[in-house]
Amino acid sequence: DAGVIQSPRHEVTEMGQEVTLRCKPISGHNSLFWYRQTMMRGLELLIYFNNNVPIDDSGMPEDRFSAKMPNASFSTLKIQPSEPRDSAVYFCASSLPLVVGYTFGSGTRLTVV
Amino acid sequence: GESVGLHLPTLSVQEGDNSIINCAYSNSASDYFIWYKQESGKGPQFIIDIRSNMDKRQGQRVTVLLNKTVKHLSLQIAATQPGDSAVYFCAENQDGGATNKLIFGTGTLLAVQP
């Protein structure tokens, strides 16, 4: 099992540009989570999906952030336009149905300059 | 507000000693807790979990203790090794399993001195 796969591993972009982060969950996992990690706030849940449907997006900071899950094997987190304060490590995680205990990907380190 | 917090941001121990990492939680409705280990440059990795109907659970070299009276959780690592150096997070499920959403604490850095 390849685990949760995120891409890219690192992203450096200029303020105002659109950024798209990608995630492939573990096959068979139908819950998918996007977290953001910073030194100031730690691990924050942004949004999560069950069966490709967004269940709770209350953690999404603002309208500049959007997430989609078009099918069971792929999700994206988009920031448009990006700002320096969006700089963080973004993690995707997945789990089996109703199982509380995720498998995390290796994260995408985003730097907005 | 409801949150998970840690008492010690950094813990330094000698190799071979036992480590104890603490976590306080504030939501009395939380009934499931997990400890994660995060090594530098990697995502958090599941270590051990415990449900609220238990007060102790043991794994390989790790033990989690839960004190619901004072809303306190601890992770004990026996015979700490250099490979245990990482940030450790406690996480809780706050809605009784209605969802599989986890809220994470702020983390404790464990530094193992050789």
PDB file of C-alpha atoms in Angstrom:
ATOM      1  CA  ASP A   1       0.000   0.000   0.000  1.00  0.00           C
ATOM      2  CA  ALA A   2       1.484   3.330  -1.068  1.00  0.00           C
ATOM      3  CA  GLY A   3      -0.268   5.253   1.670  1.00  0.00           C
ATOM      4  CA  VAL A   4      -1.771   8.697   1.251  1.00  0.00           C
ATOM      5  CA  ILE A   5      -0.017  10.472  -1.586  1.00  0.00           C
ATOM      6  CA  GLN A   6       0.260  14.234  -1.721  1.00  0.00           C
ATOM      7  CA  SER A   7       1.721  16.457  -4.383  1.00  0.00           C
ATOM      8  CA  PRO A   8       3.688  18.555  -4.695  1.00  0.00           C
ATOM      9  CA  ARG A   9       5.943  18.081  -1.650  1.00  0.00           C
ATOM     10  CA  HIS A  10       7.049  21.689  -1.803  1.00  0.00           C
ATOM     11  CA  GLU A  11       5.462  24.695  -3.454  1.00  0.00           C
ATOM     12  CA  VAL A  12       6.797  28.219  -3.574  1.00  0.00           C
ATOM     13  CA  THR A  13       4.561  30.801  -5.167  1.00  0.00           C
ATOM     14  CA  GLU A  14       4.106  34.514  -5.334  1.00  0.00           C
ATOM     15  CA  MET A  15       1.350  36.322  -3.521  1.00  0.00           C
ATOM     16  CA  GLY A  16      -1.778  36.506  -5.630  1.00  0.00           C
ATOM     17  CA  GLN A  17      -1.137  33.315  -7.549  1.00  0.00           C
ATOM     18  CA  GLU A  18      -3.427  30.304  -7.527  1.00  0.00           C
ATOM     19  CA  VAL A  19      -2.168  27.227  -5.729  1.00  0.00           C
ATOM     20  CA  THR A  20      -3.561  23.711  -6.075  1.00  0.00           C
ATOM     21  CA  LEU A  21      -2.623  20.926  -3.705  1.00  0.00           C
ATOM     22  CA  ARG A  22      -3.425  17.335  -4.555  1.00  0.00           C
ATOM     23  CA  CYS A  23      -4.180  14.213  -2.580  1.00  0.00           C
ATOM     24  CA  LYS A  24      -4.742  10.557  -3.368  1.00  0.00           C
ATOM     25  CA  PRO A  25      -6.211   8.701  -0.389  1.00  0.00           C
ATOM     26  CA  ILE A  26      -5.607   5.050   0.436  1.00  0.00           C
ATOM     27  CA  SER A  27      -7.751   2.811  -1.721  1.00  0.00           C
ATOM     28  CA  GLY A  28     -10.919   1.832   0.130  1.00  0.00           C
ATOM     29  CA  HIS A  29     -10.786   4.760   2.529  1.00  0.00           C
ATOM     30  CA  ASN A  30     -13.903   6.852   2.091  1.00  0.00           C
ATOM     31  CA  SER A  31     -13.148   9.637   4.555  1.00  0.00           C
ATOM     32  CA  LEU A  32     -10.677  12.314   3.546  1.00  0.00           C
ATOM     33  CA  PHE A  33      -9.389  15.204   5.619  1.00  0.00           C
ATOM     34  CA  TRP A  34      -7.389  18.326   4.865  1.00  0.00           C
ATOM     35  CA  TYR A  35      -5.350  19.812   7.718  1.00  0.00           C
ATOM     36  CA  ARG A  36      -3.078  22.823   7.893  1.00  0.00           C
ATOM     37  CA  GLN A  37      -0.103  22.928  10.259  1.00  0.00           C
ATOM     38  CA  THR A  38       1.634  26.063  11.460  1.00  0.00           C
ATOM     39  CA  MET A  39       3.785  26.815  14.472  1.00  0.00           C
ATOM     40  CA  MET A  40       1.227  29.278  15.760  1.00  0.00           C
ATOM     41  CA  ARG A  41      -1.933  27.199  15.406  1.00  0.00           C
ATOM     42  CA  GLY A  42      -0.713  23.629  15.231  1.00  0.00           C
ATOM     43  CA  LEU A  43      -2.834  21.170  13.238  1.00  0.00           C
ATOM     44  CA  GLU A  44      -6.113  22.691  12.124  1.00  0.00           C
ATOM     45  CA  LEU A  45      -8.842  20.746  10.371  1.00  0.00           C
ATOM     46  CA  LEU A  46      -9.881  22.628   7.256  1.00  0.00           C
ATOM     47  CA  ILE A  47     -12.454  20.326   5.685  1.00  0.00           C
ATOM     48  CA  TYR A  48     -13.394  16.699   5.474  1.00  0.00           C
ATOM     49  CA  PHE A  49     -15.288  14.482   3.068  1.00  0.00           C
ATOM     50  CA  ASN A  50     -17.227  11.272   3.465  1.00  0.00           C
ATOM     51  CA  ASN A  51     -17.963   9.359   0.266  1.00  0.00           C
ATOM     52  CA  ASN A  52     -16.726  12.339  -1.784  1.00  0.00           C
ATOM     53  CA  VAL A  53     -19.230  14.693  -0.138  1.00  0.00           C
ATOM     54  CA  PRO A  54     -17.992  17.616   1.974  1.00  0.00           C
ATOM     55  CA  ILE A  55     -19.306  17.104   5.497  1.00  0.00           C
ATOM     56  CA  ASP A  56     -17.724  19.910   7.477  1.00  0.00           C
ATOM     57  CA  ASP A  57     -15.909  22.877   5.964  1.00  0.00           C
ATOM     58  CA  SER A  58     -16.139  25.114   9.010  1.00  0.00           C
ATOM     59  CA  GLY A  59     -12.351  25.162   9.276  1.00  0.00           C
ATOM     60  CA  MET A  60     -11.800  26.659   5.840  1.00  0.00           C
ATOM     61  CA  PRO A  61     -10.304  30.074   6.599  1.00  0.00           C
ATOM     62  CA  GLU A  62     -12.096  32.116   3.977  1.00  0.00           C
ATOM     63  CA  ASP A  63     -13.509  32.106   0.491  1.00  0.00           C
ATOM     64  CA  ARG A  64     -10.052  32.029  -1.021  1.00  0.00           C
ATOM     65  CA  PHE A  65      -9.887  28.371   0.004  1.00  0.00           C
ATOM     66  CA  SER A  66     -11.850  25.669  -1.773  1.00  0.00           C
ATOM     67  CA  ALA A  67     -11.676  21.877  -1.809  1.00  0.00           C
ATOM     68  CA  LYS A  68     -13.101  19.277  -4.104  1.00  0.00           C
ATOM     69  CA  MET A  69     -13.279  15.519  -4.246  1.00  0.00           C
ATOM     70  CA  PRO A  70     -14.469  14.560  -7.735  1.00  0.00           C
ATOM     71  CA  ASN A  71     -14.002  10.839  -7.084  1.00  0.00           C
ATOM     72  CA  ALA A  72     -12.944   8.413  -4.372  1.00  0.00           C
ATOM     73  CA  SER A  73      -9.287   8.508  -5.354  1.00  0.00           C
ATOM     74  CA  PHE A  74      -8.564  12.198  -5.710  1.00  0.00           C
ATOM     75  CA  SER A  75      -9.005  15.482  -3.883  1.00  0.00           C
ATOM     76  CA  THR A  76      -7.718  19.010  -4.370  1.00  0.00           C
ATOM     77  CA  LEU A  77      -7.310  22.000  -2.095  1.00  0.00           C
ATOM     78  CA  LYS A  78      -7.120  25.288  -3.944  1.00  0.00           C
ATOM     79  CA  ILE A  79      -6.108  28.710  -2.703  1.00  0.00           C
ATOM     80  CA  GLN A  80      -6.930  31.621  -4.961  1.00  0.00           C
ATOM     81  CA  PRO A  81      -5.456  34.176  -4.556  1.00  0.00           C
ATOM     82  CA  SER A  82      -2.703  33.030  -2.227  1.00  0.00           C
ATOM     83  CA  GLU A  83      -1.312  35.260   0.529  1.00  0.00           C
ATOM     84  CA  PRO A  84       1.883  35.040   2.617  1.00  0.00           C
ATOM     85  CA  ARG A  85      -0.144  34.070   5.701  1.00  0.00           C
ATOM     86  CA  ASP A  86      -1.214  30.916   3.879  1.00  0.00           C
ATOM     87  CA  SER A  87       2.332  29.603   4.199  1.00  0.00           C
ATOM     88  CA  ALA A  88       2.099  26.324   6.098  1.00  0.00           C
ATOM     89  CA  VAL A  89       2.326  22.581   5.711  1.00  0.00           C
ATOM     90  CA  TYR A  90      -0.896  21.144   4.360  1.00  0.00           C
ATOM     91  CA  PHE A  91      -1.701  17.543   5.183  1.00  0.00           C
ATOM     92  CA  CYS A  92      -4.208  15.210   3.665  1.00  0.00           C
ATOM     93  CA  ALA A  93      -5.378  12.176   5.632  1.00  0.00           C
ATOM     94  CA  SER A  94      -7.784   9.343   4.961  1.00  0.00           C
ATOM     95  CA  SER A  95      -9.584   6.685   6.945  1.00  0.00           C
ATOM     96  CA  LEU A  96     -11.996   3.813   6.649  1.00  0.00           C
ATOM     97  CA  PRO A  97     -15.682   4.532   7.186  1.00  0.00           C
ATOM     98  CA  LEU A  98     -16.479   5.557  10.752  1.00  0.00           C
ATOM     99  CA  VAL A  99     -12.952   4.741  11.867  1.00  0.00           C
ATOM    100  CA  VAL A 100     -11.433   7.469  13.996  1.00  0.00           C
ATOM    101  CA  GLY A 101      -7.779   7.134  13.278  1.00  0.00           C
ATOM    102  CA  TYR A 102      -6.315   8.555  10.151  1.00  0.00           C
ATOM    103  CA  THR A 103      -3.385   7.824   7.927  1.00  0.00           C
ATOM    104  CA  PHE A 104      -1.640  11.039   6.984  1.00  0.00           C
ATOM    105  CA  GLY A 105       0.243  11.886   3.854  1.00  0.00           C
ATOM    106  CA  SER A 106       3.686  13.449   3.949  1.00  0.00           C
ATOM    107  CA  GLY A 107       2.293  16.925   3.461  1.00  0.00           C
ATOM    108  CA  THR A 108       2.840  19.822   1.081  1.00  0.00           C
ATOM    109  CA  ARG A 109       4.999  22.648   2.360  1.00  0.00           C
ATOM    110  CA  LEU A 110       3.592  25.851   0.887  1.00  0.00           C
ATOM    111  CA  THR A 111       5.531  29.082   0.907  1.00  0.00           C
ATOM    112  CA  VAL A 112       3.870  32.216  -0.403  1.00  0.00           C
ATOM    113  CA  VAL A 113       6.276  35.093  -0.959  1.00  0.00           C
TER     114      VAL A 113
ATOM    115  CA  GLY B   1     -13.443  27.317  24.216  1.00  0.00           C
ATOM    116  CA  GLU B   2     -13.172  23.558  23.851  1.00  0.00           C
ATOM    117  CA  SER B   3      -9.605  22.608  23.058  1.00  0.00           C
ATOM    118  CA  VAL B   4      -6.873  20.106  23.601  1.00  0.00           C
ATOM    119  CA  GLY B   5      -3.722  21.463  25.140  1.00  0.00           C
ATOM    120  CA  LEU B   6      -0.374  20.168  26.321  1.00  0.00           C
ATOM    121  CA  HIS B   7       1.392  21.010  29.553  1.00  0.00           C
ATOM    122  CA  LEU B   8       4.959  20.799  28.266  1.00  0.00           C
ATOM    123  CA  PRO B   9       6.017  22.063  24.885  1.00  0.00           C
ATOM    124  CA  THR B  10       9.470  20.421  25.121  1.00  0.00           C
ATOM    125  CA  LEU B  11      10.656  17.348  26.974  1.00  0.00           C
ATOM    126  CA  SER B  12      14.304  16.333  27.059  1.00  0.00           C
ATOM    127  CA  VAL B  13      15.240  12.858  28.310  1.00  0.00           C
ATOM    128  CA  GLN B  14      18.273  10.619  28.384  1.00  0.00           C
ATOM    129  CA  GLU B  15      18.368   7.555  26.213  1.00  0.00           C
ATOM    130  CA  GLY B  16      17.094   4.592  28.179  1.00  0.00           C
ATOM    131  CA  ASP B  17      14.960   6.639  30.536  1.00  0.00           C
ATOM    132  CA  ASN B  18      11.184   6.552  30.529  1.00  0.00           C
ATOM    133  CA  SER B  19       9.292   9.503  29.016  1.00  0.00           C
ATOM    134  CA  ILE B  20       5.914  10.842  30.036  1.00  0.00           C
ATOM    135  CA  ILE B  21       4.077  13.248  27.777  1.00  0.00           C
ATOM    136  CA  ASN B  22       0.946  14.897  29.116  1.00  0.00           C
ATOM    137  CA  CYS B  23      -2.192  16.273  27.567  1.00  0.00           C
ATOM    138  CA  ALA B  24      -5.209  18.043  29.030  1.00  0.00           C
ATOM    139  CA  TYR B  25      -8.563  18.115  27.303  1.00  0.00           C
ATOM    140  CA  SER B  26     -11.547  20.240  28.099  1.00  0.00           C
ATOM    141  CA  ASN B  27     -14.479  18.549  26.360  1.00  0.00           C
ATOM    142  CA  SER B  28     -16.077  16.077  28.742  1.00  0.00           C
ATOM    143  CA  ALA B  29     -18.023  14.619  25.804  1.00  0.00           C
ATOM    144  CA  SER B  30     -14.835  13.371  24.154  1.00  0.00           C
ATOM    145  CA  ASP B  31     -14.768   9.603  24.230  1.00  0.00           C
ATOM    146  CA  TYR B  32     -11.917   8.612  21.971  1.00  0.00           C
ATOM    147  CA  PHE B  33      -8.303   9.708  22.087  1.00  0.00           C
ATOM    148  CA  ILE B  34      -5.287   9.050  19.937  1.00  0.00           C
ATOM    149  CA  TRP B  35      -1.593   9.770  20.279  1.00  0.00           C
ATOM    150  CA  TYR B  36       0.316  10.623  17.120  1.00  0.00           C
ATOM    151  CA  LYS B  37       4.046  10.893  16.535  1.00  0.00           C
ATOM    152  CA  GLN B  38       5.397  13.329  13.972  1.00  0.00           C
ATOM    153  CA  GLU B  39       8.988  13.116  12.832  1.00  0.00           C
ATOM    154  CA  SER B  40      10.636  15.987  11.035  1.00  0.00           C
ATOM    155  CA  GLY B  41       9.409  16.357   7.469  1.00  0.00           C
ATOM    156  CA  LYS B  42       6.739  13.688   7.820  1.00  0.00           C
ATOM    157  CA  GLY B  43       3.058  13.478   8.522  1.00  0.00           C
ATOM    158  CA  PRO B  44       1.719  12.439  11.931  1.00  0.00           C
ATOM    159  CA  GLN B  45       1.801   8.701  12.535  1.00  0.00           C
ATOM    160  CA  PHE B  46      -0.697   6.793  14.686  1.00  0.00           C
ATOM    161  CA  ILE B  47       0.840   5.375  17.877  1.00  0.00           C
ATOM    162  CA  ILE B  48      -1.921   4.240  20.189  1.00  0.00           C
ATOM    163  CA  ASP B  49      -5.539   4.991  20.992  1.00  0.00           C
ATOM    164  CA  ILE B  50      -7.871   4.673  23.935  1.00  0.00           C
ATOM    165  CA  ARG B  51     -11.601   4.883  24.466  1.00  0.00           C
ATOM    166  CA  SER B  52     -13.214   6.593  27.410  1.00  0.00           C
ATOM    167  CA  ASN B  53     -14.424   3.309  28.889  1.00  0.00           C
ATOM    168  CA  MET B  54     -10.799   2.407  29.578  1.00  0.00           C
ATOM    169  CA  ASP B  55      -8.211   4.056  31.802  1.00  0.00           C
ATOM    170  CA  LYS B  56      -5.121   2.319  30.493  1.00  0.00           C
ATOM    171  CA  ARG B  57      -3.931   0.732  27.294  1.00  0.00           C
ATOM    172  CA  GLN B  58      -0.554  -0.729  26.477  1.00  0.00           C
ATOM    173  CA  GLY B  59       1.304  -1.152  23.258  1.00  0.00           C
ATOM    174  CA  GLN B  60       4.858  -1.961  22.418  1.00  0.00           C
ATOM    175  CA  ARG B  61       6.951   0.230  24.789  1.00  0.00           C
ATOM    176  CA  VAL B  62       4.068   2.709  25.016  1.00  0.00           C
ATOM    177  CA  THR B  63       1.248   3.068  27.498  1.00  0.00           C
ATOM    178  CA  VAL B  64      -1.601   5.547  27.396  1.00  0.00           C
ATOM    179  CA  LEU B  65      -3.364   6.521  30.600  1.00  0.00           C
ATOM    180  CA  LEU B  66      -6.682   8.294  30.716  1.00  0.00           C
ATOM    181  CA  ASN B  67      -8.033  10.088  33.775  1.00  0.00           C
ATOM    182  CA  LYS B  68     -11.525  11.254  32.941  1.00  0.00           C
ATOM    183  CA  THR B  69     -12.039  12.837  36.340  1.00  0.00           C
ATOM    184  CA  VAL B  70      -9.439  15.489  35.661  1.00  0.00           C
ATOM    185  CA  LYS B  71      -9.609  15.232  31.871  1.00  0.00           C
ATOM    186  CA  HIS B  72      -6.006  14.224  31.515  1.00  0.00           C
ATOM    187  CA  LEU B  73      -4.236  11.950  29.088  1.00  0.00           C
ATOM    188  CA  SER B  74      -0.646  10.784  29.161  1.00  0.00           C
ATOM    189  CA  LEU B  75       1.685   8.830  26.933  1.00  0.00           C
ATOM    190  CA  GLN B  76       4.427   6.840  28.573  1.00  0.00           C
ATOM    191  CA  ILE B  77       7.362   5.606  26.518  1.00  0.00           C
ATOM    192  CA  ALA B  78       9.568   2.998  28.142  1.00  0.00           C
ATOM    193  CA  ALA B  79      13.315   2.890  27.555  1.00  0.00           C
ATOM    194  CA  THR B  80      13.284   5.926  25.298  1.00  0.00           C
ATOM    195  CA  GLN B  81      15.441   5.617  22.203  1.00  0.00           C
ATOM    196  CA  PRO B  82      16.901   8.246  19.861  1.00  0.00           C
ATOM    197  CA  GLY B  83      14.344   7.167  17.269  1.00  0.00           C
ATOM    198  CA  ASP B  84      11.598   8.338  19.599  1.00  0.00           C
ATOM    199  CA  SER B  85      12.672  11.950  19.103  1.00  0.00           C
ATOM    200  CA  ALA B  86       9.690  13.659  17.505  1.00  0.00           C
ATOM    201  CA  VAL B  87       6.698  15.859  18.221  1.00  0.00           C
ATOM    202  CA  TYR B  88       3.865  14.015  19.937  1.00  0.00           C
ATOM    203  CA  PHE B  89       0.247  15.089  19.597  1.00  0.00           C
ATOM    204  CA  CYS B  90      -2.819  14.004  21.443  1.00  0.00           C
ATOM    205  CA  ALA B  91      -6.050  14.156  19.494  1.00  0.00           C
ATOM    206  CA  GLU B  92      -9.651  13.709  20.531  1.00  0.00           C
ATOM    207  CA  ASN B  93     -12.923  12.879  18.916  1.00  0.00           C
ATOM    208  CA  GLN B  94     -15.345  15.305  20.487  1.00  0.00           C
ATOM    209  CA  ASP B  95     -18.683  14.134  19.169  1.00  0.00           C
ATOM    210  CA  GLY B  96     -18.958  10.622  20.557  1.00  0.00           C
ATOM    211  CA  GLY B  97     -18.123   8.989  17.274  1.00  0.00           C
ATOM    212  CA  ALA B  98     -20.903  10.715  15.349  1.00  0.00           C
ATOM    213  CA  THR B  99     -18.179  11.737  12.966  1.00  0.00           C
ATOM    214  CA  ASN B 100     -14.582  10.635  12.614  1.00  0.00           C
ATOM    215  CA  LYS B 101     -13.289  14.167  13.042  1.00  0.00           C
ATOM    216  CA  LEU B 102     -10.240  14.647  15.274  1.00  0.00           C
ATOM    217  CA  ILE B 103      -9.137  17.784  17.102  1.00  0.00           C
ATOM    218  CA  PHE B 104      -5.393  17.937  17.749  1.00  0.00           C
ATOM    219  CA  GLY B 105      -3.469  19.406  20.630  1.00  0.00           C
ATOM    220  CA  THR B 106      -0.525  21.720  20.165  1.00  0.00           C
ATOM    221  CA  GLY B 107       2.175  19.058  20.459  1.00  0.00           C
ATOM    222  CA  THR B 108       5.160  18.245  22.676  1.00  0.00           C
ATOM    223  CA  LEU B 109       8.670  17.980  21.323  1.00  0.00           C
ATOM    224  CA  LEU B 110      10.498  14.975  22.768  1.00  0.00           C
ATOM    225  CA  ALA B 111      14.277  15.277  22.516  1.00  0.00           C
ATOM    226  CA  VAL B 112      16.239  12.146  23.387  1.00  0.00           C
ATOM    227  CA  GLN B 113      19.827  12.757  24.453  1.00  0.00           C
ATOM    228  CA  PRO B 114      22.289   9.946  23.702  1.00  0.00           C
TER     229      PRO B 114
END
